[in-house]
Coordinates of C-alpha atoms and ligand atoms in Angstrom, one line a residue:
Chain H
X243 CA 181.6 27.9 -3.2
X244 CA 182.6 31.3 -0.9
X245 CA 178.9 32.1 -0.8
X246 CA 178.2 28.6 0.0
X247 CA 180.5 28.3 2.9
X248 CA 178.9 32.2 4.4
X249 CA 175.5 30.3 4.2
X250 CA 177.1 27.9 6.5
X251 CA 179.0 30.1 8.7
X252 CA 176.0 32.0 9.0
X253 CA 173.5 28.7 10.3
X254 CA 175.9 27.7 12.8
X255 CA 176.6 31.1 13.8
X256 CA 172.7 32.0 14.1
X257 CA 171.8 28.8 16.1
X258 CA 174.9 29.1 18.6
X259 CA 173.6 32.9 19.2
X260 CA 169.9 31.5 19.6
X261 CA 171.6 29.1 22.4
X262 CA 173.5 31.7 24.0
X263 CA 170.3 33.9 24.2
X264 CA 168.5 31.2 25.8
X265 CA 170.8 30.7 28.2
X266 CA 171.1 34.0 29.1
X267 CA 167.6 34.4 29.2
X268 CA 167.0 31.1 31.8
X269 CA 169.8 32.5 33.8
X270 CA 168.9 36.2 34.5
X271 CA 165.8 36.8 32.9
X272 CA 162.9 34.0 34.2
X273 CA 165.6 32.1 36.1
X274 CA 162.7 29.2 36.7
X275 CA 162.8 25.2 36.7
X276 CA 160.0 25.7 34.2
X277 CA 162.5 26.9 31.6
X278 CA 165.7 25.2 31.6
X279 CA 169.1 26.3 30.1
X280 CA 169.8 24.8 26.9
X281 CA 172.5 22.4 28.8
X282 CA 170.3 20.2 30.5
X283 CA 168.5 20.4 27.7
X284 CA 171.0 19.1 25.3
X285 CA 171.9 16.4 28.1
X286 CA 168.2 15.0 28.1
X287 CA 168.8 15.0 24.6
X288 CA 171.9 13.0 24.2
X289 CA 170.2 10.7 27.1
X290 CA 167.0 10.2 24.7
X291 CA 169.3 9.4 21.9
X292 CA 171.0 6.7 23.6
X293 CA 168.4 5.0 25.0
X294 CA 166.8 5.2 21.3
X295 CA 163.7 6.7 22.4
X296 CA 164.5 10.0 20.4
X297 CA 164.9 8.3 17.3
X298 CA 161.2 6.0 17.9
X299 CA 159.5 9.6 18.2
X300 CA 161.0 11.3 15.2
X301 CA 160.7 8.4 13.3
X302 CA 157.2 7.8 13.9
X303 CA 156.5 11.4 13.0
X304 CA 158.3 11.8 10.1
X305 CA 157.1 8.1 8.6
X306 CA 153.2 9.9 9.1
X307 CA 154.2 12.5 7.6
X308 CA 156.1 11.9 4.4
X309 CA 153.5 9.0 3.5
X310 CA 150.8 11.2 4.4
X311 CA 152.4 14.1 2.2
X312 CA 153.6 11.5 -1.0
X313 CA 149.9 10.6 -0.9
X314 CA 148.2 14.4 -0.5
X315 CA 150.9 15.5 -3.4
X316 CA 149.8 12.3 -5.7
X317 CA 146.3 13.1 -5.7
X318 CA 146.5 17.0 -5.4
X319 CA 148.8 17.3 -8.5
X320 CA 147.0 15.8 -11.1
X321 CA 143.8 17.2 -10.0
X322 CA 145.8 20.9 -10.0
X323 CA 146.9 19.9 -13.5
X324 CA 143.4 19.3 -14.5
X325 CA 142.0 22.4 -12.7
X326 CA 144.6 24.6 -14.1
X327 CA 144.1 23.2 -18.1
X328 CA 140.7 22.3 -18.3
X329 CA 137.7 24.8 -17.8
X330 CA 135.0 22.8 -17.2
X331 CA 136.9 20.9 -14.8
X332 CA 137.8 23.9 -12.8
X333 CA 134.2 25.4 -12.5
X334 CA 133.3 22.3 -11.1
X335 CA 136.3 21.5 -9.1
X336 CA 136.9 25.0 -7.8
X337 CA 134.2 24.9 -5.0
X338 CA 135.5 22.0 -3.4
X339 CA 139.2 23.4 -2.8
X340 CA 137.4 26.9 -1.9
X341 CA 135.0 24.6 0.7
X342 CA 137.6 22.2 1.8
X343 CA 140.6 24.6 2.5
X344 CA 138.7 26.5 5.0
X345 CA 138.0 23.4 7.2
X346 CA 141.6 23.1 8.5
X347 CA 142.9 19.6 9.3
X348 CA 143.2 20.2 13.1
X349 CA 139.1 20.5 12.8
X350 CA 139.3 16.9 11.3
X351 CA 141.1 15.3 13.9
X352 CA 138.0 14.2 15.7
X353 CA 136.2 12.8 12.6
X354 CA 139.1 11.0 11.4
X355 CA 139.8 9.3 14.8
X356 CA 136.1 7.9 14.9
X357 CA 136.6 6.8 11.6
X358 CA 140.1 5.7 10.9
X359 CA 141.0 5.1 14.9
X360 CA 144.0 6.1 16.4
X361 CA 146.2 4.1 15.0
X362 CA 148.5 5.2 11.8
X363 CA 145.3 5.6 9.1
X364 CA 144.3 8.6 10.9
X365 CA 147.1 10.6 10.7
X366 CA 148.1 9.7 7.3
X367 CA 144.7 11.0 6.4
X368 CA 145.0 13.9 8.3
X369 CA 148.0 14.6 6.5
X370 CA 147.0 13.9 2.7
X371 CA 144.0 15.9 3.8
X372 CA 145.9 19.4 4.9
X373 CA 148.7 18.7 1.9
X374 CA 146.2 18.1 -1.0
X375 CA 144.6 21.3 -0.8
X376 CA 147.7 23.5 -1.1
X377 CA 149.0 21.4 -4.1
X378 CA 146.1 21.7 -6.1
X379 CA 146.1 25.4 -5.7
X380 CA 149.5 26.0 -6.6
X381 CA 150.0 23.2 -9.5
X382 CA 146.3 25.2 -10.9
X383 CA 147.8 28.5 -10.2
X384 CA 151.2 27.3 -12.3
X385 CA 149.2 25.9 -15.2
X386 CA 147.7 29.4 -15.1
X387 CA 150.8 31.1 -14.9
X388 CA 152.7 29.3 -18.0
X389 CA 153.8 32.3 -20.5
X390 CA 151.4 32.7 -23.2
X391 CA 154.6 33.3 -25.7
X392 CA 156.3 29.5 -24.4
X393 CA 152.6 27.8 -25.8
X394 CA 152.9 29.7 -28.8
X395 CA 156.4 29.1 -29.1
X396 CA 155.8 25.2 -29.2
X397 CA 152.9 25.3 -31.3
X398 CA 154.7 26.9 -34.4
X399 CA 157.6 24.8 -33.9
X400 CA 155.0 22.0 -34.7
X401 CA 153.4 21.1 -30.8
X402 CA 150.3 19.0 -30.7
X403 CA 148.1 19.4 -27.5
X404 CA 149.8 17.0 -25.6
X405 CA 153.5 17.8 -26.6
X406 CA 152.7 21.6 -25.5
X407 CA 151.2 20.0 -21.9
X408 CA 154.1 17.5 -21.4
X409 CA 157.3 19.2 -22.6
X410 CA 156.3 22.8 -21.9
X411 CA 153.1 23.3 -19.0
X412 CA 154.5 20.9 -17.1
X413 CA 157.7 21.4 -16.6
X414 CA 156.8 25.3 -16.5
X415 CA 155.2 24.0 -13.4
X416 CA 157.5 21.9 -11.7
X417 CA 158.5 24.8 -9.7
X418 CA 154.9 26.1 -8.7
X419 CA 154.2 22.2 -7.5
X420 CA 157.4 22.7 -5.6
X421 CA 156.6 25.8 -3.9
X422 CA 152.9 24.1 -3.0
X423 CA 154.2 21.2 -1.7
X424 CA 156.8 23.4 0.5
X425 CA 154.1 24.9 2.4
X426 CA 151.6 21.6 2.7
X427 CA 155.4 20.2 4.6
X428 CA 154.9 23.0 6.8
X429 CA 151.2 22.7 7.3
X430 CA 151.8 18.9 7.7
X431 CA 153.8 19.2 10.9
X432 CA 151.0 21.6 12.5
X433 CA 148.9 18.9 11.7
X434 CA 150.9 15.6 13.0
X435 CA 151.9 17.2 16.2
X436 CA 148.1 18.2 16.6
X437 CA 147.0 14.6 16.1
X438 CA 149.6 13.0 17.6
X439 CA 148.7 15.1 21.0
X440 CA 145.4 14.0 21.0
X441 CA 145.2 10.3 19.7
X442 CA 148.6 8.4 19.8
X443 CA 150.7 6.5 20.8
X444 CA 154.1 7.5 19.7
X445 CA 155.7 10.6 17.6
X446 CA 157.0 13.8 19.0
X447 CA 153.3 15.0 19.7
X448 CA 152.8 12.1 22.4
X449 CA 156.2 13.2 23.4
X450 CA 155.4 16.9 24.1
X451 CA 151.8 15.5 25.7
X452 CA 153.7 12.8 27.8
X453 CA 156.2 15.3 28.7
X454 CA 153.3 17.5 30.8
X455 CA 152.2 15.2 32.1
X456 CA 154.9 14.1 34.1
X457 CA 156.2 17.8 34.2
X458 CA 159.5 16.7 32.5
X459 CA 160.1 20.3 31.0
X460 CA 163.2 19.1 29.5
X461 CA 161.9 16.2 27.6
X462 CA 159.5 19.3 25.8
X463 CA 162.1 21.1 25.1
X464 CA 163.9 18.4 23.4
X465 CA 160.6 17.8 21.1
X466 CA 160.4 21.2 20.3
X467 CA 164.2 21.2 19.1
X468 CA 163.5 17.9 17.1
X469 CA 160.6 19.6 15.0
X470 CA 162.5 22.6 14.6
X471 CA 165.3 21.3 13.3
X472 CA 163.3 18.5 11.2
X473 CA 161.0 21.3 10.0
X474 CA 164.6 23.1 8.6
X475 CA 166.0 20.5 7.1
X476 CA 163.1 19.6 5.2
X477 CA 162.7 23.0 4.3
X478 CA 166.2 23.2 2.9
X479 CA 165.8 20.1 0.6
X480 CA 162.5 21.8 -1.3
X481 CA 164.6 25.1 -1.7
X482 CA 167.2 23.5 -3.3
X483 CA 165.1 21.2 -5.2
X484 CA 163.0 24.3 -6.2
X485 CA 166.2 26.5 -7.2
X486 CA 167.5 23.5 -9.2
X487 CA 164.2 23.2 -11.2
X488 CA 163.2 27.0 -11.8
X489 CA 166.5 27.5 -13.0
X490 CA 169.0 25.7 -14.8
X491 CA 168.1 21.9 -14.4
X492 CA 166.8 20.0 -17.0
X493 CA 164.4 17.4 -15.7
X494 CA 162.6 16.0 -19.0
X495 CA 165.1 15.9 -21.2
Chain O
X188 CA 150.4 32.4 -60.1
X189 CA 149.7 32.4 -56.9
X190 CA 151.8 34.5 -54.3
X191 CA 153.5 32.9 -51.7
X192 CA 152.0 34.5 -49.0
X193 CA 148.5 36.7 -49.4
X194 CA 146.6 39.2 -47.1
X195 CA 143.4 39.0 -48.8
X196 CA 141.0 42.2 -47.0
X197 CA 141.8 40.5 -43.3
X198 CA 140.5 42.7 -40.9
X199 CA 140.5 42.4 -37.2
X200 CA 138.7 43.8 -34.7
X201 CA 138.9 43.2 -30.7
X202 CA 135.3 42.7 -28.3
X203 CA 136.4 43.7 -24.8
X204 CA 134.5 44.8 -21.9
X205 CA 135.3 48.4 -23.6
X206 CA 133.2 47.7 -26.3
X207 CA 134.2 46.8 -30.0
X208 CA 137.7 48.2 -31.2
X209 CA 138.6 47.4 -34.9
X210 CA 142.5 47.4 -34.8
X211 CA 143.1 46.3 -38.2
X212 CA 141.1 46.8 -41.7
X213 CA 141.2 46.1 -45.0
X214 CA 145.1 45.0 -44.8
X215 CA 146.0 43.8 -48.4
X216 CA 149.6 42.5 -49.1
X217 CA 151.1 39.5 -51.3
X218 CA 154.7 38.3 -50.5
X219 CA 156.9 36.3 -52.8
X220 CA 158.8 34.0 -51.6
X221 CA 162.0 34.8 -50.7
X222 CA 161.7 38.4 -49.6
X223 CA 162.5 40.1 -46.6
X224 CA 159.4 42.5 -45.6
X225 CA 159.4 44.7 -43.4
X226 CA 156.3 46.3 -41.4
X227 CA 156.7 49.4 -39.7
X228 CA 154.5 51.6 -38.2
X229 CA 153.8 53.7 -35.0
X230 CA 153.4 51.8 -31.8
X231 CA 149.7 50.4 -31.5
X232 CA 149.2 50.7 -35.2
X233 CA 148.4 47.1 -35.5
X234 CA 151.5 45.5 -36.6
X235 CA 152.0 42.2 -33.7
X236 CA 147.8 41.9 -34.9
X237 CA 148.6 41.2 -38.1
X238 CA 151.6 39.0 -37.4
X239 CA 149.2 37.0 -35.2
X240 CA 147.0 36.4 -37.6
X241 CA 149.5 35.1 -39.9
X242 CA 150.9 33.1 -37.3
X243 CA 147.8 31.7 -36.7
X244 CA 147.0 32.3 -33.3
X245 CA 144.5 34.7 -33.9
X246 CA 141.5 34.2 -36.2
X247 CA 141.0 37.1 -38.7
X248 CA 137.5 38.7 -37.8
X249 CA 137.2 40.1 -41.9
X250 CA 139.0 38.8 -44.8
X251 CA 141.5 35.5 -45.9
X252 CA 145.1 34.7 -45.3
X253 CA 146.7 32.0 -47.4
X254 CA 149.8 30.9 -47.5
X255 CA 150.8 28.9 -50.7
X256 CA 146.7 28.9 -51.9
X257 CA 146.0 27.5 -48.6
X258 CA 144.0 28.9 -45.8
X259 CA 146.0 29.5 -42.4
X260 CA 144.0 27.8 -40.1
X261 CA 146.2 28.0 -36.5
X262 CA 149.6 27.8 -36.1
X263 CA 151.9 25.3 -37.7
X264 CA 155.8 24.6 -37.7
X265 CA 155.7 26.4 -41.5
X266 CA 155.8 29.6 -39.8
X267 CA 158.8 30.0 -37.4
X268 CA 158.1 32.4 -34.8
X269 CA 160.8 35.1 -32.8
X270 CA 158.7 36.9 -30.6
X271 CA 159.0 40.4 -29.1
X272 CA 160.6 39.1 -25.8
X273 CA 162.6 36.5 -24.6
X274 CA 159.6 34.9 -22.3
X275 CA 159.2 32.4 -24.8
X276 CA 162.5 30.5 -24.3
X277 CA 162.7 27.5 -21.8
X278 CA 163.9 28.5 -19.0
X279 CA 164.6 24.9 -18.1
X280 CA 166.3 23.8 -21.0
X281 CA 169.8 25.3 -22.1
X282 CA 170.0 26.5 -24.9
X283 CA 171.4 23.9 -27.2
X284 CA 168.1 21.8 -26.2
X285 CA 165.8 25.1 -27.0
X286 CA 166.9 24.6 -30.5
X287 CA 166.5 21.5 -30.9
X288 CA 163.0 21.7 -29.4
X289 CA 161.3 21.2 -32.6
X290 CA 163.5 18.5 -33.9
X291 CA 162.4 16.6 -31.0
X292 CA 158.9 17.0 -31.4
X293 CA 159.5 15.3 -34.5
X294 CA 161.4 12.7 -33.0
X295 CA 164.1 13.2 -34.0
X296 CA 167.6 11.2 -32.5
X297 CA 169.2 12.5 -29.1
X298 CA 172.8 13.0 -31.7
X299 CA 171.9 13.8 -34.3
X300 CA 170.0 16.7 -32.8
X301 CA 172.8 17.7 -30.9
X302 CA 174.2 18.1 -34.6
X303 CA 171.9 20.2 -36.1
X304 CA 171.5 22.3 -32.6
X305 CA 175.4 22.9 -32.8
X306 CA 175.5 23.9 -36.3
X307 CA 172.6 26.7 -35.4
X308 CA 175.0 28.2 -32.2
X309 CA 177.9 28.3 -34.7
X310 CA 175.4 30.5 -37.1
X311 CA 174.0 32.9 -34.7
X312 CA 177.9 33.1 -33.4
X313 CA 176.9 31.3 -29.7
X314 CA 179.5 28.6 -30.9
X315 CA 180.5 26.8 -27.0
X316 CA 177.8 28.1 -25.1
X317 CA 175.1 25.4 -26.0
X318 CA 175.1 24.1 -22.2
X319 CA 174.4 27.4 -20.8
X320 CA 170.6 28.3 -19.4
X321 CA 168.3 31.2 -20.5
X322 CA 169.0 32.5 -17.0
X323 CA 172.6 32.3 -17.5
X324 CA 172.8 34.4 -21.2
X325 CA 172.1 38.5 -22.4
X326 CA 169.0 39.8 -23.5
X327 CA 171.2 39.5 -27.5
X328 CA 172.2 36.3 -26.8
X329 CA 168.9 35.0 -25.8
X330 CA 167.5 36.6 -28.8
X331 CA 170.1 34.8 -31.1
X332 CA 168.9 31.8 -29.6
X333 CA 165.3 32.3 -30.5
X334 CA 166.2 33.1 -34.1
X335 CA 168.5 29.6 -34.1
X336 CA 165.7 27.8 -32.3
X337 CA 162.8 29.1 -35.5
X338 CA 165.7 27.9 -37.9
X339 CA 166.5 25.1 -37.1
X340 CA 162.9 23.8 -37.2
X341 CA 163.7 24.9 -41.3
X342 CA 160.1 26.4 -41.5
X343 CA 159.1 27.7 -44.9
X344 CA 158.8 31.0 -43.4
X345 CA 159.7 33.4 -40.5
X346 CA 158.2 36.1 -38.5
X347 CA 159.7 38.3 -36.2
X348 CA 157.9 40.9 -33.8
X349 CA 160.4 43.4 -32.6
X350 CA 163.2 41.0 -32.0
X351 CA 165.7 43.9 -31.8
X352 CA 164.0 46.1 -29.9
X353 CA 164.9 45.6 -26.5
X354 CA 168.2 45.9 -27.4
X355 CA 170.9 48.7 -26.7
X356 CA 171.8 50.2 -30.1
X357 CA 175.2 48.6 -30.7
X358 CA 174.1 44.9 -29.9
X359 CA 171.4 45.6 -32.6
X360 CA 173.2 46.7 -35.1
X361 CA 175.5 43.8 -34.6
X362 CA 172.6 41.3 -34.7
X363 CA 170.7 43.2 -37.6
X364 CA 173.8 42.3 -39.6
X365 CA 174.1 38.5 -38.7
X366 CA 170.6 38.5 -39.4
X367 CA 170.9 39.7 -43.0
X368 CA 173.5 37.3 -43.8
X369 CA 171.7 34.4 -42.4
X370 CA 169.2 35.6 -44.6
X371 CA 171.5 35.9 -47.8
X372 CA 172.5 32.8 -47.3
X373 CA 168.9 30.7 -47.0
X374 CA 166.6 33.3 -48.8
X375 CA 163.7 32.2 -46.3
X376 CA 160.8 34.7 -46.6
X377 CA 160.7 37.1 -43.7
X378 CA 158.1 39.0 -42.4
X379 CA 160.1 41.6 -39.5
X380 CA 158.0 44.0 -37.8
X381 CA 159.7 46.9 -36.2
X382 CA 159.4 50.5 -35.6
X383 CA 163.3 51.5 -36.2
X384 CA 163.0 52.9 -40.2
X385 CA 167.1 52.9 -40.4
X386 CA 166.5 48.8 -39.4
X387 CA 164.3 48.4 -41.7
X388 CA 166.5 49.9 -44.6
X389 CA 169.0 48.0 -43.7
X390 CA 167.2 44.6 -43.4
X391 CA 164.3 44.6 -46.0
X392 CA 163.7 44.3 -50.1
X393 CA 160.3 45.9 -49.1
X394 CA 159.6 47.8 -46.8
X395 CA 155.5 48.4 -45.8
X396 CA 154.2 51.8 -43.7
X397 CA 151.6 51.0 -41.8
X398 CA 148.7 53.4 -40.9
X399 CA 147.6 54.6 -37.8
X400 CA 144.4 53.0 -36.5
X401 CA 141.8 52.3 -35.8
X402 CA 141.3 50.7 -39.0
X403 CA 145.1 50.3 -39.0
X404 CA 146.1 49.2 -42.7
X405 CA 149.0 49.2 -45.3
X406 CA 149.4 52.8 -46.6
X407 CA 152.6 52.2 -48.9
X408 CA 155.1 49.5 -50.0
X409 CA 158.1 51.1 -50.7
X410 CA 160.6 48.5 -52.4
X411 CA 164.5 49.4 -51.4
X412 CA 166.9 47.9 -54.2
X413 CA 170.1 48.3 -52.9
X414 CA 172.9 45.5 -52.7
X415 CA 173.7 43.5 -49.5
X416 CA 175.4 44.6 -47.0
X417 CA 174.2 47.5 -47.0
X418 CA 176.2 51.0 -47.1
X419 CA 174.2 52.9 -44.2
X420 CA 176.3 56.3 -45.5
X421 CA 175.3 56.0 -48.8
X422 CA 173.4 58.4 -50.8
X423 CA 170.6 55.5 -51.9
X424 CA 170.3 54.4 -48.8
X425 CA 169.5 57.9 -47.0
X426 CA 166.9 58.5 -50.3
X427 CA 165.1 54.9 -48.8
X428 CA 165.3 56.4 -45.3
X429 CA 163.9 59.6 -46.3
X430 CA 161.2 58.5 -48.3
X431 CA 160.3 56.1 -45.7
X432 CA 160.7 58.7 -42.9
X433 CA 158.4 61.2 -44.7
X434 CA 155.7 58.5 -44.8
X435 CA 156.4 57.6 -41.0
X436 CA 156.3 61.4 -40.4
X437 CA 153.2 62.1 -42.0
X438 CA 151.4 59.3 -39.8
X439 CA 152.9 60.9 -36.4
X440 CA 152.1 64.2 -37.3
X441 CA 148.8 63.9 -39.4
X442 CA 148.0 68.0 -39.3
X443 CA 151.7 68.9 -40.0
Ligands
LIG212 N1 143.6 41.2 -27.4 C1 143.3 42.5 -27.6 N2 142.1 43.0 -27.2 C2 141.8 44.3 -27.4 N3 142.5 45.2 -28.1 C3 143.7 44.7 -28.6 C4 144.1 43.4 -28.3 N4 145.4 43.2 -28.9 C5 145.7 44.4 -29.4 N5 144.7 45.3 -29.2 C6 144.6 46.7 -29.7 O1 144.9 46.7 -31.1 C7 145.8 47.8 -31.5 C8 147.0 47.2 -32.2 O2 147.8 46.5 -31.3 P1 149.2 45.8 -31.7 O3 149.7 45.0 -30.6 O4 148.9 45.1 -33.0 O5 150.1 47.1 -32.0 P2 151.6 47.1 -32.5 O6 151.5 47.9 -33.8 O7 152.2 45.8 -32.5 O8 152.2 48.1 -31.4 P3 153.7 48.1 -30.8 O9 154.6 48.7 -31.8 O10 153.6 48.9 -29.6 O11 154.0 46.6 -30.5 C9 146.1 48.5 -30.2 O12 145.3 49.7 -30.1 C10 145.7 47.6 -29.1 O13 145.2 48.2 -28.0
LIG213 MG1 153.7 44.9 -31.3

């Protein structure tokens, strides 16, 4: 409870300094309309929010993103599992994620466009596609990484095959699948604001692209504080989800 | 009549990129059931390879094991394991559902494992702390808990690599001795590898000195007939601990 409070304490202290440096910093350091004190920042803000045009952009980003992600982590995670417990399936698998995770999903914005359009298919795809590649490297890497001593453990206490896979790799994994996921979330905003820049029609990317254009440095700013602070609390939701499952939680039982 | 348990000639020997090493040969031993065996013998002398073996997990490269007549062919829930570490807990169960881990393989009801699981804490003295994690308990009481979570599964036999030996001395002794009355309460046959000879006096009807390998093998059984609990001060004890030292002492220092 004390330590929980100091965590809070110390957010809210660590964003207000961040402001007050960036204040400081627009007032004496590049004092330039190009980069505005957080104030009128925070006003364009509050101005986006009521005319609900904050909420369209986030929304449509996050929507992308989290069906683009559920789909990436569905496929990614059975295909890990397989990697990770079956040879043959990982000699012949392996290639592929070796291949495929050096093409980075910025690189497939073009070919999805021409094939999906620029409607919401792309972006979804270019999402599942930067997200799946992570997963099945870390759920393979956790199958790998289950304690030789926990298989054993189950197998003398009477484990078949698929009891030691279902009650003991698996959840041994949950928090390896986790951790994956936690970084394709990261990788998945790169990629939305990447395609929403350069094919769409909504989302924070269209946001920041519109904003150039028009030179309303404000309305950038506000984007960029949006995925920052969407980016956090996502963030903060797969910690605690991961700390709850390496450690004491109990999900199978 | 068959013995309960037999080591008939099993030999192992390891193919690595190093070349061939043969760890263990010619290793001959019957146990009855019942006893409480202990193996002792110098670190690397082949001791967790011959448990393996008997647990099933590795194949002997020479030789027969059978347990009951029958060959051991991989591991099965007649031979409850405690293993040299703690890794082999589940970290994300607490510890009342690590016990009842085999029961539920074997489907057993959500209460009436609860039952059996509590009656297991109460025995290795964890009475209360069932709802705890492995993350949340000592390296002794996470060791109690693998010895409840093998007993519970009531296998016909247990073995036990070491499970003391990451312990500090006073936490050992303690569990050594909740150990022995478990034991002379159920009588299961016990094969406990360790390297601490006083431990082994204290625990074992027999104890068996192991020789250094490679080509580790059984050099002598040497059976200790004292009454449980036993008197660590007494003169019969210190003639088991010297006779058993000697033989230890002989296999450190082989040109003494
Ligand atoms: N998988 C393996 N591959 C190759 N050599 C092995 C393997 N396992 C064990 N050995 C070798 O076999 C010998 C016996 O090992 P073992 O683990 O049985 O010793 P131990 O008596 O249990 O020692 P300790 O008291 O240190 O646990 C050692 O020399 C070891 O290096
Ligand atoms: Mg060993």
């Amino acid at each position: 409870m004390h330590s929980r409070t100091a965590t809070v304490i110390g957010y809210v202290l660590g964003f207000a300094l961040l402001f007050v440096i960036w204040h400081l910093a627009s007032q004496y350091l590049v004092s330039s309309v190009l980069f505005p004190s957080p104030f009128p920042v925070f006003e364009r803000g509050w101005v986006l929010l009521e005319e609900g045009l904050l909420q369209e952009s986030v929304w449509a980003s996050m929507r992308r993103i989290i069906q683009g992600f559920l789909l990436g982590s569905a496929i990614g995670i059975p295909i890990g599992l397989a990697i990770g417990s079956f040879r043959p399936v990982r000699l012949l698998l392996e290639p592929w994620t070796e291949f495929f995770r050096f093409i980075p999903a910025v690189a497939m914005i073009t070919v999805s466009v021409i094939w999906f359009g620029i409607g919401e298919e792309s972006k979804i795809f270019l999402i599942a596609y930067t997200t799946v590649f992570v997963v099945v490297i870390a759920t393979a890497a956790g199958v790998g990484a289950v304690g030789r001593d926990k298989i054993r453990a189950a197998q003398c206490l009477g484990a078949n095959k698929l009891q030691v896979f279902a009650l003991v790799a698996l959840p041994a994994t949950v928090p390896y699948i986790l951790t994956g996921m936690r970084l394709a979330m990261a990788n998945a905003f790169v990629t939305i604001v990447a395609a929403e820049l350069v094919a769409s029609n909504d989302g924070l990317g269209k946001m920041l692209w519109d904003a150039r254009l028009f030179m309303q440095v404000e309305d950038i700013f506000v984007a960029l504080i949006s995925l920052g602070l969407l980016g956090f609390a996502t963030d903060r939701v797969f910690r605690l989800l991961i700390r709850a499952f390496a450690g004491r939680f109990n999900p199978t039982m | 009549m068959v013995a309960f348990v037999e080591l008939d000639g099993v030999g192992m020997t390891f193919r690595g990129r190093t070349g061939a090493y043969e760890a263990v040969r010619d290793f001959n031993l019957e146990l009855s059931e019942g006893e409480f065996f202990c193996l002792l013998g110098t670190s690397g002398c082949g001791k967790t390879t011959v448990m393996n073996m008997l647990a099933g997990f590795d194949t002997p490269t020479a030789g027969q094991i059978r347990l009951e007549g029958k060959p051991v062919r991989g591991p099965g829930a007649d031979r409850g394991v405690v293993f040299q570490g703690h890794d082999s807990l589940y970290d994300w169960l607490t510890a009342r559902d690590n016990i009842a881990f085999g029961l539920r393989l074997r489907g057993m009801g959500a209460r009436e494992r609860r039952a059996v699981a509590d009656r297991f804490l109460n025995m290795v003295g964890l009475t209360g702390q069932g709802g705890k994690h492995p993350s949340e308990l000592s390296g002794g009481m996470k060791q109690r808990i693998q010895i409840a979570r093998a007993l519970a599964n009531d296998p016909r036999m247990l073995l036990m690599d070491e499970p003391f030996g990451a312990l500090d001395a006073m936490t050992r002794a303690v569990l050594q001795a909740e150990l022995s009355r478990i034991w002379s309460e159920n009588r299961k046959t016990v094969l406990f590898i360790t390297h601490d000879i006083e431990e082994a006096c204290a625990l074992a009807t027999r104890v068996g000195v192991m020789k250094r390998g490679p080509g580790g093998t059984l050099k002598a059984v040497v059976p200790i007939d004292l009454p449980f609990p036993r008197e660590r001060t007494s003169d019969a004890f210190m003639a088991s601990f010297r006779q058993v030292h000697e033989l230890i002492h002989a296999e450190i220092h082989p040109h003494a």
